[in-house]
PDB file of C-alpha atoms in Angstrom:
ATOM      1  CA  UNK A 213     -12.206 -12.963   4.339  1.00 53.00           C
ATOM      2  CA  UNK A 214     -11.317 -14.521   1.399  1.00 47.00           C
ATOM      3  CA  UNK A 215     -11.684 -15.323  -2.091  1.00 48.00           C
ATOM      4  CA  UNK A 216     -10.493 -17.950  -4.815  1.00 43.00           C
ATOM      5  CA  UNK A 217     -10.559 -16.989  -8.615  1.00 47.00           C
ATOM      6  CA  UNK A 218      -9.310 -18.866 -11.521  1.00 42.00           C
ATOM      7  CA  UNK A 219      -9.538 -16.562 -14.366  1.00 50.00           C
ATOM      8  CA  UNK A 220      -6.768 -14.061 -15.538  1.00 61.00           C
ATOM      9  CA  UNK A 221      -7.151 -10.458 -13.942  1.00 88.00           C
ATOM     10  CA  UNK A 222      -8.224 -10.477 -10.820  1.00 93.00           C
ATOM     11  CA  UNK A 223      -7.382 -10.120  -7.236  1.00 96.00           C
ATOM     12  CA  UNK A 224      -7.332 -12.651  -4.703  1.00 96.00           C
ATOM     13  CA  UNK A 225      -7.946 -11.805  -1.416  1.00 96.00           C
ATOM     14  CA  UNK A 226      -7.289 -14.102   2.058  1.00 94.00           C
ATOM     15  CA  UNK A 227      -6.963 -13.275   6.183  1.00 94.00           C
ATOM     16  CA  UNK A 228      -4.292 -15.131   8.672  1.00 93.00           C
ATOM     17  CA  UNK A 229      -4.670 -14.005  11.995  1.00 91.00           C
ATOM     18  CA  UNK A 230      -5.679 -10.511  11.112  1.00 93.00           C
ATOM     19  CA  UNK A 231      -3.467  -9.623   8.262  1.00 95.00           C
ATOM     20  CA  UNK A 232      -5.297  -9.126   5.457  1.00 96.00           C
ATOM     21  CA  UNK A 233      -3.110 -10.058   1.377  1.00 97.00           C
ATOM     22  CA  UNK A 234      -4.215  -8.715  -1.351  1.00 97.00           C
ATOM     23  CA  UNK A 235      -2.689 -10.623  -4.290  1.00 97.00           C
ATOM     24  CA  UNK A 236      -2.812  -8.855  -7.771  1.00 97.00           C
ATOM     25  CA  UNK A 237      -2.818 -11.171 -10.507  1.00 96.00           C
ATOM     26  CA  UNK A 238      -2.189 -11.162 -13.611  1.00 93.00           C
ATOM     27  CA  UNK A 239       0.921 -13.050 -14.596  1.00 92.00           C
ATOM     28  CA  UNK A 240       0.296 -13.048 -18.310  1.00 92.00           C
ATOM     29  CA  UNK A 241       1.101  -9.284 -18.096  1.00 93.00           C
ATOM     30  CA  UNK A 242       3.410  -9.184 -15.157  1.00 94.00           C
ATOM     31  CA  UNK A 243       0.526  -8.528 -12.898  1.00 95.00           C
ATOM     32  CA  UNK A 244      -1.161  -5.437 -14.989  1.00 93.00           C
ATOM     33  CA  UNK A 245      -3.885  -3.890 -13.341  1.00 92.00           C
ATOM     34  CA  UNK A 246      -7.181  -3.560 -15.337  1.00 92.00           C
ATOM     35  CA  UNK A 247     -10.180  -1.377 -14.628  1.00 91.00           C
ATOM     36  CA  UNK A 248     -12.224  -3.510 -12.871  1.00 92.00           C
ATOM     37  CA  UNK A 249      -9.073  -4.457 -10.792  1.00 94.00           C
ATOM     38  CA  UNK A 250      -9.082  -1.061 -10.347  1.00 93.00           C
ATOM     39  CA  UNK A 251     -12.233  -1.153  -8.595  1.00 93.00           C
ATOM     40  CA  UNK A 252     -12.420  -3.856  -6.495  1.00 94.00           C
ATOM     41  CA  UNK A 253      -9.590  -2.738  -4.492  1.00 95.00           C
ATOM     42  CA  UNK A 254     -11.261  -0.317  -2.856  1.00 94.00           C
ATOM     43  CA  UNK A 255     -14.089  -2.556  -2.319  1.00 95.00           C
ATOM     44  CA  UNK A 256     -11.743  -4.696  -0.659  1.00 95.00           C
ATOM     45  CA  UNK A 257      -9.971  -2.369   1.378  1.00 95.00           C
ATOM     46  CA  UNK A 258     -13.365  -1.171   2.411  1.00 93.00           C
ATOM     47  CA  UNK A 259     -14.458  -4.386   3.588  1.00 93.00           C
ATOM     48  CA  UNK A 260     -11.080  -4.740   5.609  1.00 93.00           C
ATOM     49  CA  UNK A 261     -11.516  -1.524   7.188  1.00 88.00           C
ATOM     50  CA  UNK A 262     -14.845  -2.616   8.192  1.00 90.00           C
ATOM     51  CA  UNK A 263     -13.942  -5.601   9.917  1.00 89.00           C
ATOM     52  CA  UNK A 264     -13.165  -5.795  14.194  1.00 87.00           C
ATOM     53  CA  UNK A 265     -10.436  -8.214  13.075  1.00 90.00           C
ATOM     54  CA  UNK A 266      -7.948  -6.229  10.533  1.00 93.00           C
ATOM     55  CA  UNK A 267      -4.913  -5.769  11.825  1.00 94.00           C
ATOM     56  CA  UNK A 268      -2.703  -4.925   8.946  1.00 96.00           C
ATOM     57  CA  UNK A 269      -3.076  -4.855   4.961  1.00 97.00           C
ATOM     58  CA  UNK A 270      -0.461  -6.182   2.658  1.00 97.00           C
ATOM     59  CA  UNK A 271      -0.240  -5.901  -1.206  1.00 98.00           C
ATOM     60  CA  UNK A 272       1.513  -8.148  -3.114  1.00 97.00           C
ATOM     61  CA  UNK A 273       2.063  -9.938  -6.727  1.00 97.00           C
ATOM     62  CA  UNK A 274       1.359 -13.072  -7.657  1.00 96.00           C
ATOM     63  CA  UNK A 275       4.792 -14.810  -8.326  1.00 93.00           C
ATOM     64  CA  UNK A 276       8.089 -13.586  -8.134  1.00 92.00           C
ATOM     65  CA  UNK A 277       8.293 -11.590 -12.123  1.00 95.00           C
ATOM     66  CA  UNK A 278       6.309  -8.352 -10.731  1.00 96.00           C
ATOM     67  CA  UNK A 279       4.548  -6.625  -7.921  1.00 97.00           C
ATOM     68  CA  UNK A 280       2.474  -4.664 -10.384  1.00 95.00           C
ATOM     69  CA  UNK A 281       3.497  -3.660 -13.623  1.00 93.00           C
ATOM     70  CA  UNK A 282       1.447  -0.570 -13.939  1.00 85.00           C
ATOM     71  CA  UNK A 283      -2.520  -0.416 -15.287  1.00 81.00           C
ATOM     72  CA  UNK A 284      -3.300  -2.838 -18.514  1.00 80.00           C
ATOM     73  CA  UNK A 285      -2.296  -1.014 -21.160  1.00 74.00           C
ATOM     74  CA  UNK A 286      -4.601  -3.362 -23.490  1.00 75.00           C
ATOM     75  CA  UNK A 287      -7.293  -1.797 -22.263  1.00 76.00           C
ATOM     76  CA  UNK A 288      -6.669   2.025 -22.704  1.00 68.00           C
ATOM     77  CA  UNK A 289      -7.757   1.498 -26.532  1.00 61.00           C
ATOM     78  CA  UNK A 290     -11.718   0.429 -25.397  1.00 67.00           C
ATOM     79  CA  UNK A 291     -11.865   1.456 -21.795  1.00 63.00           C
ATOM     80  CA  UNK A 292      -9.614   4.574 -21.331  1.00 64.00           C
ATOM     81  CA  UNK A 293     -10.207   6.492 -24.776  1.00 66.00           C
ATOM     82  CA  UNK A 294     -12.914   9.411 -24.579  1.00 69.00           C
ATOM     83  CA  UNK A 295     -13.483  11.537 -21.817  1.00 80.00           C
ATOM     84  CA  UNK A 296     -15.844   9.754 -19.487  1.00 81.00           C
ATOM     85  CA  UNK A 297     -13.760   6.707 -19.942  1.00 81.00           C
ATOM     86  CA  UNK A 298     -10.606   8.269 -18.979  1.00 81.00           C
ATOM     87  CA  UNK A 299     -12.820  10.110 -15.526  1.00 83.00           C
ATOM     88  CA  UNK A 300     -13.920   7.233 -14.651  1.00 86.00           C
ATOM     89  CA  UNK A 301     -10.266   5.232 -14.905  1.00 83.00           C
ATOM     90  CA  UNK A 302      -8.805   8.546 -13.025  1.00 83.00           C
ATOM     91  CA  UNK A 303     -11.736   8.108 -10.805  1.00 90.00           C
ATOM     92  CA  UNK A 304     -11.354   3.880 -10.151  1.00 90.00           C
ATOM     93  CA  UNK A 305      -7.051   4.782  -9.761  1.00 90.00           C
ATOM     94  CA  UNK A 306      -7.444   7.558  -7.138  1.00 90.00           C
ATOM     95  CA  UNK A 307     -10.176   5.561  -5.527  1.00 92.00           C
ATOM     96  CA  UNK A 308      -7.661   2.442  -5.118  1.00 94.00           C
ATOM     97  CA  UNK A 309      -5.054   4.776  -3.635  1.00 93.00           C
ATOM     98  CA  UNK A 310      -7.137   6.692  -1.090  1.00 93.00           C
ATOM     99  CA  UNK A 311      -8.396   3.673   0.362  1.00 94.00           C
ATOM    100  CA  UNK A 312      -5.086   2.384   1.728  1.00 95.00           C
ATOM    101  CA  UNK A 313      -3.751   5.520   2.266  1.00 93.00           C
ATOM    102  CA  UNK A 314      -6.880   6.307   4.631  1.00 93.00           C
ATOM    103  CA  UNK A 315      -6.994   3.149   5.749  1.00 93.00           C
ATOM    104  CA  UNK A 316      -7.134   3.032   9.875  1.00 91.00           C
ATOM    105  CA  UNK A 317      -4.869  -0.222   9.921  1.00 95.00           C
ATOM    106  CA  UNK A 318      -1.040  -0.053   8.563  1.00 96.00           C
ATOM    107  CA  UNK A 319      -1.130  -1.213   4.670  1.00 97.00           C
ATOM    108  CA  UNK A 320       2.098  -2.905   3.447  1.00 98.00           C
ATOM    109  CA  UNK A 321       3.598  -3.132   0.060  1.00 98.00           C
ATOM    110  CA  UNK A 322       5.439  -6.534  -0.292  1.00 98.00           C
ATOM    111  CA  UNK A 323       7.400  -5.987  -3.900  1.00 98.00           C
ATOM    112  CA  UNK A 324       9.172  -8.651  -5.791  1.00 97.00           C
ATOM    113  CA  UNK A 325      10.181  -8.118  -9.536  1.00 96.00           C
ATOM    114  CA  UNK A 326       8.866  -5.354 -11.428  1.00 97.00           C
ATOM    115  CA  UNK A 327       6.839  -2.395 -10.000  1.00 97.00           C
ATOM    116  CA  UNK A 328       6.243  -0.009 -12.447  1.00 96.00           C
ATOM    117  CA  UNK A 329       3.979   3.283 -13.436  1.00 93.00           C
ATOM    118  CA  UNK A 330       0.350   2.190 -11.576  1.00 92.00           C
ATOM    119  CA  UNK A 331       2.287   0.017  -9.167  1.00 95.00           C
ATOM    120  CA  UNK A 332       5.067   2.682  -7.993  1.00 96.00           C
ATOM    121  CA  UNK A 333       1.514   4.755  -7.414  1.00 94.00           C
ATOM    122  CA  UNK A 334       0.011   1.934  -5.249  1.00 95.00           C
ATOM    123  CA  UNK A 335       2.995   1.051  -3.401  1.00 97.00           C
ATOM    124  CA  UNK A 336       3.701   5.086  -2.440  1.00 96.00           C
ATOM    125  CA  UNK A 337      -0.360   4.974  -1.231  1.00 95.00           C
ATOM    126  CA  UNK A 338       0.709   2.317   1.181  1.00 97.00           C
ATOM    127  CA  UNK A 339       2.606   2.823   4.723  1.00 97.00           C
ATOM    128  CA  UNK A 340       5.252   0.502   4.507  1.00 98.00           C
ATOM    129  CA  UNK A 341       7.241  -0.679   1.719  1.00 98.00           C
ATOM    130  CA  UNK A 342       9.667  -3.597   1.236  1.00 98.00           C
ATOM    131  CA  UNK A 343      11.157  -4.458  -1.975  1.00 98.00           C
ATOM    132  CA  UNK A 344      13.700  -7.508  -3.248  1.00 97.00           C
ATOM    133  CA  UNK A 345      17.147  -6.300  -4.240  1.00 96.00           C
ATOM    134  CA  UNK A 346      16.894  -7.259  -7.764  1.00 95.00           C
ATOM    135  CA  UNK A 347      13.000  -5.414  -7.898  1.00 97.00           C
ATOM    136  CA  UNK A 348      12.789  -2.721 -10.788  1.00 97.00           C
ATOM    137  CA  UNK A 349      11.049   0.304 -10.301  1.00 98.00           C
ATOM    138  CA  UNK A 350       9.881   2.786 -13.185  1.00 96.00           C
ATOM    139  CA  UNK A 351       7.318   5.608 -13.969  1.00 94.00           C
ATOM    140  CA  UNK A 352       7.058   5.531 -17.784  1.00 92.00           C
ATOM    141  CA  UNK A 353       4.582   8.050 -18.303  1.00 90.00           C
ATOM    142  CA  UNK A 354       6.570  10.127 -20.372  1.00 91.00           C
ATOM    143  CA  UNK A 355       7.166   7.201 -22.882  1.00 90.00           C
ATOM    144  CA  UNK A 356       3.224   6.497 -22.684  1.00 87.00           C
ATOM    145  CA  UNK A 357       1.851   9.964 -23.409  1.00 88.00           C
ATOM    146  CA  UNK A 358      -0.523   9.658 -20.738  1.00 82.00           C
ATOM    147  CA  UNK A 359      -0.997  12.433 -17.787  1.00 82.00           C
ATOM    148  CA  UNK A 360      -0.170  10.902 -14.232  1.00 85.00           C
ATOM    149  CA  UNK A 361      -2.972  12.108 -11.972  1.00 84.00           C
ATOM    150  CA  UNK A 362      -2.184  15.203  -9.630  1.00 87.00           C
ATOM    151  CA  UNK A 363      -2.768  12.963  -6.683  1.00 85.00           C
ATOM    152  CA  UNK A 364      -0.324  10.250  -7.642  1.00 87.00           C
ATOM    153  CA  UNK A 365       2.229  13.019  -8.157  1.00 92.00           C
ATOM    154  CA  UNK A 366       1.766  14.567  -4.777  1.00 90.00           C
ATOM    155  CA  UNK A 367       2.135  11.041  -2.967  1.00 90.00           C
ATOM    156  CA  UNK A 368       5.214  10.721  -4.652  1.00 93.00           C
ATOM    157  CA  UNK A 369       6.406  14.147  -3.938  1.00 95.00           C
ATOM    158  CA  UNK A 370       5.859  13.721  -0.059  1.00 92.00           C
ATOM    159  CA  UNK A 371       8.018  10.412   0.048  1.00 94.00           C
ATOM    160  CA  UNK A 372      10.688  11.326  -2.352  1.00 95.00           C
ATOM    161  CA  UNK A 373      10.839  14.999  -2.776  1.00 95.00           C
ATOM    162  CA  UNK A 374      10.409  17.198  -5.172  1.00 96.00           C
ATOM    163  CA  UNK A 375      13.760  17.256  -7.067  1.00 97.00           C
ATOM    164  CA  UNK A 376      13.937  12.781  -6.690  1.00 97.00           C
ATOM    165  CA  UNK A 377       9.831  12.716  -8.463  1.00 96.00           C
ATOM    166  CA  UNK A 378      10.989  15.429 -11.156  1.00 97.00           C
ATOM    167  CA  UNK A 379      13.810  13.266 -12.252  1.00 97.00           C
ATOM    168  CA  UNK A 380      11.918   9.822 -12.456  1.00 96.00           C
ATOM    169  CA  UNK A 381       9.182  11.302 -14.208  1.00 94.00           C
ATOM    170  CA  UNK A 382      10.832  13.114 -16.985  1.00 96.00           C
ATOM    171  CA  UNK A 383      13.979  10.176 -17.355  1.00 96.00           C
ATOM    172  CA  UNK A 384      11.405   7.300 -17.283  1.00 95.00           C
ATOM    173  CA  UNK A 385      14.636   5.451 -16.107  1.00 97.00           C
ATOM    174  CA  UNK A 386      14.533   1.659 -14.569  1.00 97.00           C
ATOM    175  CA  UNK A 387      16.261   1.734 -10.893  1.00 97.00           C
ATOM    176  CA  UNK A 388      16.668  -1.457  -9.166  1.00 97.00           C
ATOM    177  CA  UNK A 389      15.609  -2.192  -5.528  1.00 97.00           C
ATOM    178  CA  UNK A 390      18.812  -1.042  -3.964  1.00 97.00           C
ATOM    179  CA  UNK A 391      18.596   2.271  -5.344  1.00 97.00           C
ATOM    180  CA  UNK A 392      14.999   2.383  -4.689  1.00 97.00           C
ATOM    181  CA  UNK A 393      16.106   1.981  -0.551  1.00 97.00           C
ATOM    182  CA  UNK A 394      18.557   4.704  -1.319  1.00 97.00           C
ATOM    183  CA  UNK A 395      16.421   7.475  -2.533  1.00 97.00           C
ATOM    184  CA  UNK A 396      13.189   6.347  -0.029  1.00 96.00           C
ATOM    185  CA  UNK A 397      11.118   4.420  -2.024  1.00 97.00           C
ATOM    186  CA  UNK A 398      10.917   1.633   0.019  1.00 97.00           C
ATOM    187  CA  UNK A 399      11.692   1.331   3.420  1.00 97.00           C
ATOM    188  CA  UNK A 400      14.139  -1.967   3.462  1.00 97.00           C
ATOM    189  CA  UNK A 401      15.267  -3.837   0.629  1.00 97.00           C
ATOM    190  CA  UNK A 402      16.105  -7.866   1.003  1.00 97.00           C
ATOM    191  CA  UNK A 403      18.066 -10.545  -0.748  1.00 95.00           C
ATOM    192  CA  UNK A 404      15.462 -12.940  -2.076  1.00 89.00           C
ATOM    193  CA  UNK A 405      16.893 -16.132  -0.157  1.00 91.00           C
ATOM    194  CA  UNK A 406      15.892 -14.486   3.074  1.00 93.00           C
ATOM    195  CA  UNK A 407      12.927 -12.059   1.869  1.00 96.00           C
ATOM    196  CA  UNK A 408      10.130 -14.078   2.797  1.00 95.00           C
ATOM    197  CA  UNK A 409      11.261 -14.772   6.464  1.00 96.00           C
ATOM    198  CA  UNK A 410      12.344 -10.952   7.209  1.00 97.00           C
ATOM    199  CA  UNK A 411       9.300  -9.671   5.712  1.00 97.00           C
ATOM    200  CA  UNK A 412       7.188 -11.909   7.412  1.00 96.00           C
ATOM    201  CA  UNK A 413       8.531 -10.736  10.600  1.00 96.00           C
ATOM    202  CA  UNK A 414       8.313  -7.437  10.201  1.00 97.00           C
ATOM    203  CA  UNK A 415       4.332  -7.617   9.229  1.00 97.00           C
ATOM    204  CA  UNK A 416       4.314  -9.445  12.286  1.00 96.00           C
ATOM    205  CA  UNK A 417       5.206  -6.649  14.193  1.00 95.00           C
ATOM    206  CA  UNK A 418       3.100  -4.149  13.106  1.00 96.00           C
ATOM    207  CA  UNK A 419       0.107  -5.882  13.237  1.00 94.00           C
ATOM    208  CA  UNK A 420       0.813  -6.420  16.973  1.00 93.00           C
ATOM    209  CA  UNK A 421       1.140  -3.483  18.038  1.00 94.00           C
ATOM    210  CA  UNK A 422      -1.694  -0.967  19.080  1.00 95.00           C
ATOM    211  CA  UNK A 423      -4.209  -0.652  16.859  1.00 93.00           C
ATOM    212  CA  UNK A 424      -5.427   3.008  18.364  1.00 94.00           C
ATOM    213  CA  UNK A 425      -1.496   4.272  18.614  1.00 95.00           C
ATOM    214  CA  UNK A 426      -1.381   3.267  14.658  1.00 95.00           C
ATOM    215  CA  UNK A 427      -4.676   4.725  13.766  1.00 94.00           C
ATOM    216  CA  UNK A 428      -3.871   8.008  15.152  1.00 95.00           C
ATOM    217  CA  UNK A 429      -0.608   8.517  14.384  1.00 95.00           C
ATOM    218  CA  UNK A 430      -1.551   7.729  10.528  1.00 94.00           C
ATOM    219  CA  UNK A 431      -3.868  10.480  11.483  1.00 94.00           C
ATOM    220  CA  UNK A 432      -1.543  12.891  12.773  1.00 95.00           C
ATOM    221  CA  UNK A 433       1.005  12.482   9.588  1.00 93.00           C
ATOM    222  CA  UNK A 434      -2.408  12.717   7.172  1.00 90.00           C
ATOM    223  CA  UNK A 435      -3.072  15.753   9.054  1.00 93.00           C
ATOM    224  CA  UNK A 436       0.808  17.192   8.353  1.00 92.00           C
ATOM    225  CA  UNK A 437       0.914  16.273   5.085  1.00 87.00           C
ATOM    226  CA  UNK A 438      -2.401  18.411   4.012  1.00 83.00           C
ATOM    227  CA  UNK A 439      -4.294  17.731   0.918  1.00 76.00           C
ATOM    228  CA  UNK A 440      -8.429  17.491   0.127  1.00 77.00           C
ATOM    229  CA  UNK A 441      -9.146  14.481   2.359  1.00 83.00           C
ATOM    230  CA  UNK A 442      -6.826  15.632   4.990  1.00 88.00           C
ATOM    231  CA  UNK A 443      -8.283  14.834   8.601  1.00 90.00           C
ATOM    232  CA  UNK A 444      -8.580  17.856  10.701  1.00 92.00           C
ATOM    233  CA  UNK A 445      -6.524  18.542  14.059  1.00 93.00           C
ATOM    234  CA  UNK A 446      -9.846  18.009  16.803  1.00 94.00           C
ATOM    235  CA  UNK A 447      -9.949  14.650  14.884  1.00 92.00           C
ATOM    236  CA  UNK A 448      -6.232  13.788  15.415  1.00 93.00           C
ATOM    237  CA  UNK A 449      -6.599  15.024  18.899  1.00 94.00           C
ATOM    238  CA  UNK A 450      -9.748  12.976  19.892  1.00 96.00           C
ATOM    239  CA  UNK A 451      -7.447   9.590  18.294  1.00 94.00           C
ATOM    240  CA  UNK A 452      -4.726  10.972  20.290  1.00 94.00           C
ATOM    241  CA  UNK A 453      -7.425  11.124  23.428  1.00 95.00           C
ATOM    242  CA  UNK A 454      -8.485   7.758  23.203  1.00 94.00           C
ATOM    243  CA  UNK A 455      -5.525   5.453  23.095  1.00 94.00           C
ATOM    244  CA  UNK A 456      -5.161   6.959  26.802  1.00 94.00           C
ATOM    245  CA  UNK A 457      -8.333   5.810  27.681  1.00 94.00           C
ATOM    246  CA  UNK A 458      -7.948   2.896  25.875  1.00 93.00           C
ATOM    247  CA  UNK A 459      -8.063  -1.251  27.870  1.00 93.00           C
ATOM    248  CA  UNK A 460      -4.869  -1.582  25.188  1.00 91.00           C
ATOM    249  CA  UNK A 461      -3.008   1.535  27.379  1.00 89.00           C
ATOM    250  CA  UNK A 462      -4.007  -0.044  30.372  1.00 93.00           C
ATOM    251  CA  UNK A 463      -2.613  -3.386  28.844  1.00 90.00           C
ATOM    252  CA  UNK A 464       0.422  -1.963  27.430  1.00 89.00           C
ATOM    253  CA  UNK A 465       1.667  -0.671  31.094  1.00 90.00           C
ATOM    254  CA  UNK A 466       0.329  -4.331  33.084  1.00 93.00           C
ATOM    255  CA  UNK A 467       2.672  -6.227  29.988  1.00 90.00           C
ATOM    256  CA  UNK A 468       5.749  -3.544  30.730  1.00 91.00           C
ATOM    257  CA  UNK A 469       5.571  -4.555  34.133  1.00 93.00           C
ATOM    258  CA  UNK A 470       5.345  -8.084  33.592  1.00 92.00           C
ATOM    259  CA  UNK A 471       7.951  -8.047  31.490  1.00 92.00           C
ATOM    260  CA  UNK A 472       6.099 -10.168  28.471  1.00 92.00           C
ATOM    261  CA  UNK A 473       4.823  -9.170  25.099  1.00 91.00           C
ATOM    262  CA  UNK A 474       1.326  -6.789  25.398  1.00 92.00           C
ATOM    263  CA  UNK A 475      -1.377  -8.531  23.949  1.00 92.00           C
ATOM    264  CA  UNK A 476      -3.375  -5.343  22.186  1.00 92.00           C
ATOM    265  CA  UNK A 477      -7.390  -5.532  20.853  1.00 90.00           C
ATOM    266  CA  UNK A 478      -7.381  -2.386  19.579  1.00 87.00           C
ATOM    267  CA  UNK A 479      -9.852  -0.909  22.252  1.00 89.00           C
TER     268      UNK A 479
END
């Protein structure tokens, strides 16, 4: 999977032994998302999802200035202004989110520089999040005028809590990536001289490990956590069922004995 554009706006998209990168860019405007950005996301997580060889998801920026600096606000004036524009920009947003939150692989938010509004919403949709130290995190609704969809703020609820999302919403404040590892934004914060390297390893990791054992436990915690598109229990149960019947169980125990590194196919 992969795919090569030159012109500003756009995502690229390329595959390494299973692990999937999503880059956003759009450097001009610290990697800005715009509708139609918006919208092929989810076409691309689709695709992933489809594919025997996924192993893991990550989301990125282009260059080191921002992760995502929130939806193009250059845009709201012709494309987000009446209200079937601004359903079908809810619509494209939600859309983006619920496909790597209900993705079956793990999907991993890689966040250097700024990562802001839009892009605190897709990094909170994602499982894992790793940020550099000197990353700034904001949700500047508040200073925009614009309503943050109900979904968004429930994502953000579950990882931070209620009193943490109440704060950042109404202060609009700027935190840097330390604080953001503090309060649970992200789950490990880096130095940028060794970011690359750690990072690296850890998607490494995940995407060899079971591919069943990941599904259903991302399952199980959907399940927990409620909402609309919530799986239901006989379906975390039957993903529970199968890794047991699964070759990669039976692999799994053979490696343990061997005393070497399980080599998992996610069947």
């Amino acid at each position: 999977m992969s795919s090569v554009h030159t012109q500003p706006g756009h995502l690229k998209v390329d595959e390494t032994n299973g692990i999937v990168t999503i880059h956003i860019c759009n450097t001009t405007r610290f990697n800005a998302m715009s509708l139609s950005m918006w919208e092929q996301m989810a076409v691309i997580v689709a695709q992933a999802e489809r594919s025997t060889t996924t192993r893991a998801l990550v989301l990125t920026g282009e260059g080191d200035r921002a992760f995502m600096s929130g939806a193009d606000i250059s845009e709201f004036g012709t494309l987000r202004n009446d209200p079937e524009q601004i359903a079908r920009y809810g619509l494209a947003v939600n859309n983006a989110q619920n496909a790597l939150s209900e993705a079956r692989y793990p999907t991993i938010a890689v966040i250097r520089g700024i990562c802001m509004g839009g892009g605190m919403g897709l990094s909170l949709a994602c499982d894992l999040r790793y940020c550099t130290d000197d990353s700034r995190f904001r949700m500047p609704a508040a200073k925009l005028g614009l309503g943050y969809a109900r979904p968004g703020v429930q994502r953000m609820r579950e990882v931070l809590g209620s009193a943490r999302t109440t704060e950042l919403f109404m202060t609009a404040r700027t935190f840097d990536g330390i604080e953001a590892a503090r309060i649970g934004m992200v789950h490990e914060v880096f130095a940028h001289t060794n970011f690359d390297q750690i990072v690296a390893e850890r998607i490494a990791a995940v995407s060899g490990n079971a591919p069943l054992t990941i599904r259903a436990a991302k399952l199980a915690l959907r399940h927990l956590a409620g909402g609309e598109n919530a799986p239901s229990s006989s379906e975390v149960d039957a993903a529970t069922d199968a890794c047991f019947l699964s070759q990669d169980y039976q692999e799994g125990q053979q490696a343990f004995r061997d005393k070497r590194p399980p080599a998992f196919k996610g069947r």
